Amino acid sequence: MDFATYQNLIEQNKNRRNDSLVARFYDRPVKTDQLDANGMPIFKTVCYCEIRIKDNTTEVFDQPATEEKIARFPVEYARYQLSRKQVENGTPLEQFAFLTLSEIEACKYRGIFTIEALADLSDTHAKDLGVIEERLLARRFLEGNRKIKHTLDMEKMEAEYKHKIAVLETEIARLKKTKPRRAKR
């Protein structure tokens, strides 16, 4: 699932949505009956579907996702899949200090779950989604991170070279001490 496919799915399902229900797919660790070598329980990750009735805070239906729930809420499931794919290869928006919680949720609703995905939006998509300023911040953030990474890489190389120089100086000093003396003529 990519961003464009997600956007198309939203368009196709605009009229099909049930405005009285809100669904959210997410991963939950579930304890299995198995134990590891140390006798500790083994957990597995299971996709769950949480369904809430609009304007009703007391009733929440939270069960493992089924094919029926996936078919009933295709946009929400696509959002879940896109989230998993993006976060696997990027930095979650929650780690981006320049966005408020509201802006993060608005981005997620639009299918943007990572700083990289936000920064990669085209001008047209950013304008259509109303995230021009957020995209600019994400791009600046990533550029700053690239510079920091480059600096850290250079510092690491410098430390390695200093270590090699110290080893070679020690070896040179040892060789000078053991230098054989020449006989006089």
GROMACS .gro file of N, CA and C in nm, residues 35-177:
model
  429
   35LEU      N    1   0.592  -2.096   2.614
   35LEU     CA    2   0.696  -2.038   2.698
   35LEU      C    3   0.828  -2.047   2.626
   36ASP      N    4   0.916  -1.949   2.651
   36ASP     CA    5   1.049  -1.955   2.590
   36ASP      C    6   1.141  -2.044   2.675
   37ALA      N    7   1.267  -2.052   2.639
   37ALA     CA    8   1.362  -2.139   2.708
   37ALA      C    9   1.380  -2.101   2.855
   38ASN      N   10   1.354  -1.975   2.889
   38ASN     CA   11   1.369  -1.929   3.027
   38ASN      C   12   1.239  -1.940   3.107
   39GLY      N   13   1.136  -1.998   3.046
   39GLY     CA   14   1.008  -2.013   3.114
   39GLY      C   15   0.921  -1.887   3.109
   40MET      N   16   0.961  -1.791   3.028
   40MET     CA   17   0.884  -1.667   3.016
   40MET      C   18   0.780  -1.682   2.905
   41PRO      N   19   0.665  -1.616   2.919
   41PRO     CA   20   0.561  -1.629   2.817
   41PRO      C   21   0.606  -1.567   2.684
   42ILE      N   22   0.558  -1.626   2.575
   42ILE     CA   23   0.587  -1.575   2.442
   42ILE      C   24   0.466  -1.495   2.396
   43PHE      N   25   0.492  -1.377   2.340
   43PHE     CA   26   0.387  -1.291   2.290
   43PHE      C   27   0.392  -1.288   2.137
   44LYS      N   28   0.278  -1.263   2.075
   44LYS     CA   29   0.275  -1.243   1.931
   44LYS      C   30   0.196  -1.116   1.904
   45THR      N   31   0.223  -1.056   1.790
   45THR     CA   32   0.155  -0.932   1.753
   45THR      C   33   0.031  -0.967   1.672
   46VAL      N   34  -0.082  -0.911   1.715
   46VAL     CA   35  -0.210  -0.938   1.649
   46VAL      C   36  -0.273  -0.805   1.609
   47CYS      N   37  -0.327  -0.800   1.489
   47CYS     CA   38  -0.398  -0.682   1.444
   47CYS      C   39  -0.537  -0.680   1.508
   48TYR      N   40  -0.568  -0.569   1.575
   48TYR     CA   41  -0.697  -0.551   1.640
   48TYR      C   42  -0.775  -0.440   1.571
   49CYS      N   43  -0.906  -0.445   1.587
   49CYS     CA   44  -0.993  -0.341   1.535
   49CYS      C   45  -1.075  -0.285   1.651
   50GLU      N   46  -1.060  -0.158   1.672
   50GLU     CA   47  -1.136  -0.089   1.776
   50GLU      C   48  -1.247  -0.010   1.706
   51ILE      N   49  -1.371  -0.034   1.745
   51ILE     CA   50  -1.484   0.035   1.685
   51ILE      C   51  -1.555   0.113   1.796
   52ARG      N   52  -1.577   0.240   1.768
   52ARG     CA   53  -1.646   0.327   1.863
   52ARG      C   54  -1.770   0.384   1.795
   53ILE      N   55  -1.873   0.403   1.873
   53ILE     CA   56  -1.994   0.467   1.825
   53ILE      C   57  -1.980   0.616   1.849
   54LYS      N   58  -2.003   0.694   1.745
   54LYS     CA   59  -1.986   0.838   1.755
   54LYS      C   60  -2.072   0.894   1.868
   55ASP      N   61  -2.015   0.984   1.943
   55ASP     CA   62  -2.082   1.052   2.056
   55ASP      C   63  -2.119   0.957   2.170
   56ASN      N   64  -2.056   0.840   2.176
   56ASN     CA   65  -2.081   0.746   2.284
   56ASN      C   66  -1.945   0.702   2.337
   57THR      N   67  -1.906   0.755   2.450
   57THR     CA   68  -1.773   0.725   2.504
   57THR      C   69  -1.767   0.598   2.586
   58THR      N   70  -1.880   0.537   2.616
   58THR     CA   71  -1.880   0.419   2.702
   58THR      C   72  -1.871   0.288   2.626
   59GLU      N   73  -1.922   0.284   2.504
   59GLU     CA   74  -1.921   0.159   2.429
   59GLU      C   75  -1.807   0.155   2.329
   60VAL      N   76  -1.717   0.059   2.349
   60VAL     CA   77  -1.604   0.039   2.260
   60VAL      C   78  -1.598  -0.110   2.228
   61PHE      N   79  -1.594  -0.143   2.101
   61PHE     CA   80  -1.582  -0.282   2.057
   61PHE      C   81  -1.438  -0.300   2.011
   62ASP      N   82  -1.362  -0.380   2.082
   62ASP     CA   83  -1.220  -0.397   2.056
   62ASP      C   84  -1.191  -0.546   2.044
   63GLN      N   85  -1.172  -0.594   1.922
   63GLN     CA   86  -1.155  -0.737   1.897
   63GLN      C   87  -1.048  -0.756   1.790
   64PRO      N   88  -0.995  -0.878   1.779
   64PRO     CA   89  -0.902  -0.904   1.669
   64PRO      C   90  -0.969  -0.873   1.535
   65ALA      N   91  -0.891  -0.816   1.444
   65ALA     CA   92  -0.944  -0.780   1.312
   65ALA      C   93  -0.982  -0.906   1.235
   66THR      N   94  -1.096  -0.900   1.169
   66THR     CA   95  -1.144  -1.010   1.086
   66THR      C   96  -1.159  -0.958   0.943
   67GLU      N   97  -1.176  -1.050   0.851
   67GLU     CA   98  -1.199  -1.011   0.711
   67GLU      C   99  -1.323  -0.923   0.699
   68GLU      N  100  -1.424  -0.953   0.778
   68GLU     CA  101  -1.547  -0.873   0.775
   68GLU      C  102  -1.520  -0.729   0.816
   69LYS      N  103  -1.441  -0.710   0.923
   69LYS     CA  104  -1.410  -0.574   0.969
   69LYS      C  105  -1.322  -0.501   0.868
   70ILE      N  106  -1.231  -0.574   0.807
   70ILE     CA  107  -1.144  -0.513   0.705
   70ILE      C  108  -1.226  -0.469   0.585
   71ALA      N  109  -1.323  -0.552   0.544
   71ALA     CA  110  -1.409  -0.517   0.431
   71ALA      C  111  -1.503  -0.401   0.467
   72ARG      N  112  -1.546  -0.395   0.589
   72ARG     CA  113  -1.640  -0.291   0.631
   72ARG      C  114  -1.572  -0.155   0.648
   73PHE      N  115  -1.443  -0.158   0.685
   73PHE     CA  116  -1.368  -0.034   0.706
   73PHE      C  117  -1.240  -0.035   0.622
   74PRO      N  118  -1.252  -0.034   0.490
   74PRO     CA  119  -1.133  -0.046   0.405
   74PRO      C  120  -1.037   0.072   0.415
   75VAL      N  121  -1.088   0.192   0.432
   75VAL     CA  122  -1.000   0.309   0.441
   75VAL      C  123  -0.919   0.304   0.570
   76GLU      N  124  -0.984   0.268   0.678
   76GLU     CA  125  -0.914   0.261   0.807
   76GLU      C  126  -0.809   0.151   0.807
   77TYR      N  127  -0.842   0.038   0.741
   77TYR     CA  128  -0.744  -0.071   0.733
   77TYR      C  129  -0.627  -0.030   0.642
   78ALA      N  130  -0.656   0.040   0.535
   78ALA     CA  131  -0.550   0.088   0.446
   78ALA      C  132  -0.459   0.186   0.520
   79ARG      N  133  -0.519   0.270   0.605
   79ARG     CA  134  -0.440   0.364   0.685
   79ARG      C  135  -0.347   0.287   0.779
   80TYR      N  136  -0.399   0.181   0.839
   80TYR     CA  137  -0.319   0.096   0.928
   80TYR      C  138  -0.201   0.034   0.852
   81GLN      N  139  -0.230  -0.020   0.733
   81GLN     CA  140  -0.123  -0.082   0.653
   81GLN      C  141  -0.017   0.020   0.611
   82LEU      N  142  -0.063   0.137   0.568
   82LEU     CA  143   0.030   0.242   0.527
   82LEU      C  144   0.116   0.286   0.644
   83SER      N  145   0.055   0.296   0.761
   83SER     CA  146   0.129   0.333   0.881
   83SER      C  147   0.241   0.233   0.909
   84ARG      N  148   0.208   0.106   0.904
   84ARG     CA  149   0.308   0.002   0.932
   84ARG      C  150   0.421   0.007   0.832
   85LYS      N  151   0.387   0.028   0.705
   85LYS     CA  152   0.489   0.032   0.600
   85LYS      C  153   0.581   0.152   0.618
   86GLN      N  154   0.522   0.269   0.644
   86GLN     CA  155   0.604   0.390   0.657
   86GLN      C  156   0.692   0.385   0.781
   87VAL      N  157   0.637   0.345   0.893
   87VAL     CA  158   0.712   0.345   1.019
   87VAL      C  159   0.825   0.242   1.016
   88GLU      N  160   0.807   0.138   0.938
   88GLU     CA  161   0.911   0.036   0.923
   88GLU      C  162   1.038   0.097   0.864
   89ASN      N  163   1.023   0.198   0.777
   89ASN     CA  164   1.138   0.256   0.708
   89ASN      C  165   1.159   0.404   0.739
   90GLY      N  166   1.093   0.456   0.840
   90GLY     CA  167   1.106   0.598   0.866
   90GLY      C  168   1.096   0.632   1.014
   91THR      N  169   1.089   0.761   1.041
   91THR     CA  170   1.082   0.813   1.177
   91THR      C  171   0.938   0.853   1.207
   92PRO      N  172   0.875   0.791   1.308
   92PRO     CA  173   0.735   0.825   1.339
   92PRO      C  174   0.718   0.974   1.369
   93LEU      N  175   0.605   1.028   1.326
   93LEU     CA  176   0.576   1.170   1.348
   93LEU      C  177   0.580   1.207   1.496
   94GLU      N  178   0.550   1.113   1.584
   94GLU     CA  179   0.550   1.142   1.728
   94GLU      C  180   0.688   1.187   1.777
   95GLN      N  181   0.792   1.152   1.703
   95GLN     CA  182   0.928   1.190   1.743
   95GLN      C  183   0.969   1.325   1.683
   96PHE      N  184   0.878   1.389   1.614
   96PHE     CA  185   0.903   1.518   1.549
   96PHE      C  186   0.850   1.627   1.639
   97ALA      N  187   0.937   1.694   1.712
   97ALA     CA  188   0.896   1.790   1.815
   97ALA      C  189   0.828   1.915   1.761
   98PHE      N  190   0.829   1.935   1.630
   98PHE     CA  191   0.775   2.058   1.574
   98PHE      C  192   0.627   2.049   1.538
   99LEU      N  193   0.564   1.936   1.562
   99LEU     CA  194   0.422   1.921   1.533
   99LEU      C  195   0.345   1.903   1.663
  100THR      N  196   0.228   1.962   1.667
  100THR     CA  197   0.141   1.942   1.783
  100THR      C  198   0.071   1.807   1.767
  101LEU      N  199   0.009   1.759   1.873
  101LEU     CA  200  -0.066   1.634   1.864
  101LEU      C  201  -0.177   1.643   1.760
  102SER      N  202  -0.241   1.758   1.751
  102SER     CA  203  -0.347   1.777   1.652
  102SER      C  204  -0.292   1.768   1.510
  103GLU      N  205  -0.177   1.828   1.486
  103GLU     CA  206  -0.116   1.823   1.353
  103GLU      C  207  -0.073   1.681   1.319
  104ILE      N  208  -0.022   1.609   1.419
  104ILE     CA  209   0.018   1.469   1.396
  104ILE      C  210  -0.102   1.385   1.357
  105GLU      N  211  -0.212   1.399   1.430
  105GLU     CA  212  -0.333   1.323   1.399
  105GLU      C  213  -0.389   1.361   1.262
  106ALA      N  214  -0.383   1.490   1.227
  106ALA     CA  215  -0.430   1.534   1.095
  106ALA      C  216  -0.345   1.471   0.985
  107CYS      N  217  -0.214   1.465   1.006
  107CYS     CA  218  -0.125   1.402   0.907
  107CYS      C  219  -0.157   1.253   0.894
  108LYS      N  220  -0.174   1.185   1.008
  108LYS     CA  221  -0.205   1.042   1.005
  108LYS      C  222  -0.336   1.017   0.933
  109TYR      N  223  -0.434   1.102   0.956
  109TYR     CA  224  -0.563   1.087   0.890
  109TYR      C  225  -0.547   1.095   0.739
  110ARG      N  226  -0.449   1.173   0.696
  110ARG     CA  227  -0.423   1.192   0.554
  110ARG      C  228  -0.327   1.087   0.497
  111GLY      N  229  -0.283   0.993   0.583
  111GLY     CA  230  -0.196   0.885   0.535
  111GLY      C  231  -0.049   0.914   0.548
  112ILE      N  232  -0.011   1.009   0.632
  112ILE     CA  233   0.129   1.046   0.652
  112ILE      C  234   0.165   1.010   0.796
  113PHE      N  235   0.259   0.916   0.811
  113PHE     CA  236   0.290   0.863   0.944
  113PHE      C  237   0.435   0.886   0.986
  114THR      N  238   0.519   0.928   0.890
  114THR     CA  239   0.661   0.947   0.923
  114THR      C  240   0.707   1.085   0.876
  115ILE      N  241   0.815   1.130   0.935
  115ILE     CA  242   0.875   1.257   0.896
  115ILE      C  243   0.920   1.250   0.751
  116GLU      N  244   0.975   1.137   0.711
  116GLU     CA  245   1.022   1.121   0.574
  116GLU      C  246   0.907   1.130   0.474
  117ALA      N  247   0.794   1.067   0.505
  117ALA     CA  248   0.678   1.072   0.416
  117ALA      C  249   0.625   1.215   0.404
  118LEU      N  250   0.627   1.288   0.515
  118LEU     CA  251   0.583   1.427   0.513
  118LEU      C  252   0.676   1.512   0.428
  119ALA      N  253   0.806   1.493   0.445
  119ALA     CA  254   0.905   1.570   0.369
  119ALA      C  255   0.901   1.537   0.220
  120ASP      N  256   0.865   1.414   0.185
  120ASP     CA  257   0.865   1.370   0.045
  120ASP      C  258   0.741   1.412  -0.034
  121LEU      N  259   0.643   1.471   0.032
  121LEU     CA  260   0.523   1.511  -0.041
  121LEU      C  261   0.556   1.612  -0.149
  122SER      N  262   0.490   1.600  -0.263
  122SER     CA  263   0.507   1.698  -0.370
  122SER      C  264   0.438   1.827  -0.329
  123ASP      N  265   0.467   1.935  -0.401
  123ASP     CA  266   0.403   2.064  -0.373
  123ASP      C  267   0.251   2.051  -0.384
  124THR      N  268   0.206   1.979  -0.486
  124THR     CA  269   0.062   1.963  -0.509
  124THR      C  270  -0.004   1.888  -0.394
  125HIS      N  271   0.055   1.774  -0.356
  125HIS     CA  272  -0.003   1.695  -0.246
  125HIS      C  273  -0.001   1.774  -0.115
  126ALA      N  274   0.109   1.842  -0.087
  126ALA     CA  275   0.119   1.920   0.037
  126ALA      C  276   0.011   2.028   0.040
  127LYS      N  277  -0.010   2.092  -0.074
  127LYS     CA  278  -0.113   2.197  -0.080
  127LYS      C  279  -0.252   2.135  -0.066
  128ASP      N  280  -0.278   2.025  -0.138
  128ASP     CA  281  -0.409   1.959  -0.131
  128ASP      C  282  -0.441   1.912   0.011
  129LEU      N  283  -0.339   1.863   0.081
  129LEU     CA  284  -0.360   1.811   0.217
  129LEU      C  285  -0.349   1.919   0.324
  130GLY      N  286  -0.307   2.037   0.285
  130GLY     CA  287  -0.296   2.146   0.382
  130GLY      C  288  -0.180   2.130   0.478
  131VAL      N  289  -0.069   2.075   0.432
  131VAL     CA  290   0.046   2.052   0.519
  131VAL      C  291   0.175   2.114   0.462
  132ILE      N  292   0.161   2.228   0.398
  132ILE     CA  293   0.278   2.293   0.335
  132ILE      C  294   0.382   2.330   0.441
  133GLU      N  295   0.339   2.396   0.547
  133GLU     CA  296   0.430   2.440   0.653
  133GLU      C  297   0.493   2.320   0.723
  134GLU      N  298   0.413   2.218   0.751
  134GLU     CA  299   0.464   2.098   0.817
  134GLU      C  300   0.569   2.028   0.730
  135ARG      N  301   0.544   2.024   0.599
  135ARG     CA  302   0.640   1.961   0.507
  135ARG      C  303   0.772   2.036   0.509
  136LEU      N  304   0.765   2.168   0.510
  136LEU     CA  305   0.887   2.250   0.514
  136LEU      C  306   0.966   2.222   0.643
  137LEU      N  307   0.896   2.215   0.755
  137LEU     CA  308   0.963   2.183   0.882
  137LEU      C  309   1.027   2.045   0.877
  138ALA      N  310   0.957   1.949   0.820
  138ALA     CA  311   1.012   1.813   0.811
  138ALA      C  312   1.137   1.811   0.724
  139ARG      N  313   1.134   1.883   0.613
  139ARG     CA  314   1.252   1.887   0.525
  139ARG      C  315   1.371   1.951   0.596
  140ARG      N  316   1.346   2.060   0.667
  140ARG     CA  317   1.455   2.124   0.742
  140ARG      C  318   1.510   2.032   0.850
  141PHE      N  319   1.420   1.962   0.917
  141PHE     CA  320   1.460   1.869   1.022
  141PHE      C  321   1.549   1.758   0.966
  142LEU      N  322   1.508   1.699   0.854
  142LEU     CA  323   1.586   1.591   0.794
  142LEU      C  324   1.721   1.641   0.743
  143GLU      N  325   1.723   1.760   0.685
  143GLU     CA  326   1.850   1.817   0.639
  143GLU      C  327   1.944   1.839   0.758
  144GLY      N  328   1.889   1.891   0.868
  144GLY     CA  329   1.970   1.908   0.989
  144GLY      C  330   2.023   1.775   1.040
  145ASN      N  331   1.939   1.672   1.035
  145ASN     CA  332   1.983   1.539   1.079
  145ASN      C  333   2.092   1.484   0.990
  146ARG      N  334   2.083   1.509   0.859
  146ARG     CA  335   2.187   1.463   0.768
  146ARG      C  336   2.321   1.530   0.801
  147LYS      N  337   2.315   1.660   0.832
  147LYS     CA  338   2.438   1.732   0.868
  147LYS      C  339   2.495   1.678   0.998
  148ILE      N  340   2.408   1.653   1.095
  148ILE     CA  341   2.454   1.599   1.223
  148ILE      C  342   2.515   1.460   1.203
  149LYS      N  343   2.449   1.376   1.121
  149LYS     CA  344   2.501   1.242   1.094
  149LYS      C  345   2.638   1.251   1.028
  150HIS      N  346   2.652   1.342   0.931
  150HIS     CA  347   2.780   1.360   0.863
  150HIS      C  348   2.887   1.401   0.962
  151THR      N  349   2.854   1.495   1.051
  151THR     CA  350   2.950   1.540   1.152
  151THR      C  351   2.989   1.424   1.244
  152LEU      N  352   2.890   1.346   1.288
  152LEU     CA  353   2.920   1.231   1.375
  152LEU      C  354   3.006   1.128   1.303
  153ASP      N  355   2.977   1.104   1.175
  153ASP     CA  356   3.058   1.010   1.097
  153ASP      C  357   3.202   1.059   1.086
  154MET      N  358   3.220   1.189   1.064
  154MET     CA  359   3.354   1.245   1.054
  154MET      C  360   3.427   1.235   1.189
  155GLU      N  361   3.355   1.259   1.298
  155GLU     CA  362   3.416   1.247   1.431
  155GLU      C  363   3.458   1.102   1.458
  156LYS      N  364   3.377   1.009   1.414
  156LYS     CA  365   3.410   0.867   1.432
  156LYS      C  366   3.536   0.832   1.352
  157MET      N  367   3.542   0.879   1.226
  157MET     CA  368   3.660   0.854   1.144
  157MET      C  369   3.784   0.916   1.207
  158GLU      N  370   3.770   1.038   1.260
  158GLU     CA  371   3.882   1.105   1.324
  158GLU      C  372   3.931   1.025   1.445
  159ALA      N  373   3.839   0.974   1.524
  159ALA     CA  374   3.877   0.893   1.641
  159ALA      C  375   3.950   0.766   1.597
  160GLU      N  376   3.901   0.705   1.488
  160GLU     CA  377   3.967   0.584   1.437
  160GLU      C  378   4.109   0.616   1.389
  161TYR      N  379   4.125   0.729   1.318
  161TYR     CA  380   4.258   0.768   1.270
  161TYR      C  381   4.352   0.799   1.387
  162LYS      N  382   4.300   0.868   1.489
  162LYS     CA  383   4.383   0.898   1.606
  162LYS      C  384   4.428   0.770   1.675
  163HIS      N  385   4.339   0.672   1.680
  163HIS     CA  386   4.374   0.543   1.740
  163HIS      C  387   4.484   0.475   1.657
  164LYS      N  388   4.468   0.476   1.525
  164LYS     CA  389   4.570   0.415   1.438
  164LYS      C  390   4.704   0.485   1.453
  165ILE      N  391   4.700   0.619   1.460
  165ILE     CA  392   4.825   0.695   1.478
  165ILE      C  393   4.891   0.660   1.610
  166ALA      N  394   4.813   0.649   1.715
  166ALA     CA  395   4.869   0.613   1.847
  166ALA      C  396   4.933   0.475   1.842
  167VAL      N  397   4.867   0.379   1.775
  167VAL     CA  398   4.922   0.244   1.763
  167VAL      C  399   5.053   0.247   1.684
  168LEU      N  400   5.054   0.323   1.575
  168LEU     CA  401   5.176   0.332   1.492
  168LEU      C  402   5.289   0.403   1.567
  169GLU      N  403   5.260   0.506   1.642
  169GLU     CA  404   5.363   0.576   1.721
  169GLU      C  405   5.421   0.483   1.826
  170THR      N  406   5.336   0.401   1.888
  170THR     CA  407   5.384   0.305   1.986
  170THR      C  408   5.476   0.203   1.918
  171GLU      N  409   5.438   0.160   1.800
  171GLU     CA  410   5.520   0.062   1.725
  171GLU      C  411   5.653   0.123   1.684
  172ILE      N  412   5.650   0.249   1.640
  172ILE     CA  413   5.774   0.317   1.601
  172ILE      C  414   5.867   0.330   1.722
  173ALA      N  415   5.812   0.368   1.835
  173ALA     CA  416   5.893   0.382   1.958
  173ALA      C  417   5.954   0.248   1.996
  174ARG      N  418   5.877   0.141   1.983
  174ARG     CA  419   5.928   0.007   2.015
  174ARG      C  420   6.041  -0.031   1.920
  175LEU      N  421   6.022  -0.001   1.791
  175LEU     CA  422   6.126  -0.035   1.693
  175LEU      C  423   6.254   0.044   1.715
  176LYS      N  424   6.241   0.169   1.755
  176LYS     CA  425   6.360   0.251   1.782
  176LYS      C  426   6.441   0.195   1.897
  177LYS      N  427   6.372   0.140   1.998
  177LYS     CA  428   6.441   0.085   2.114
  177LYS      C  429   6.513  -0.044   2.078
   0.00000   0.00000   0.00000
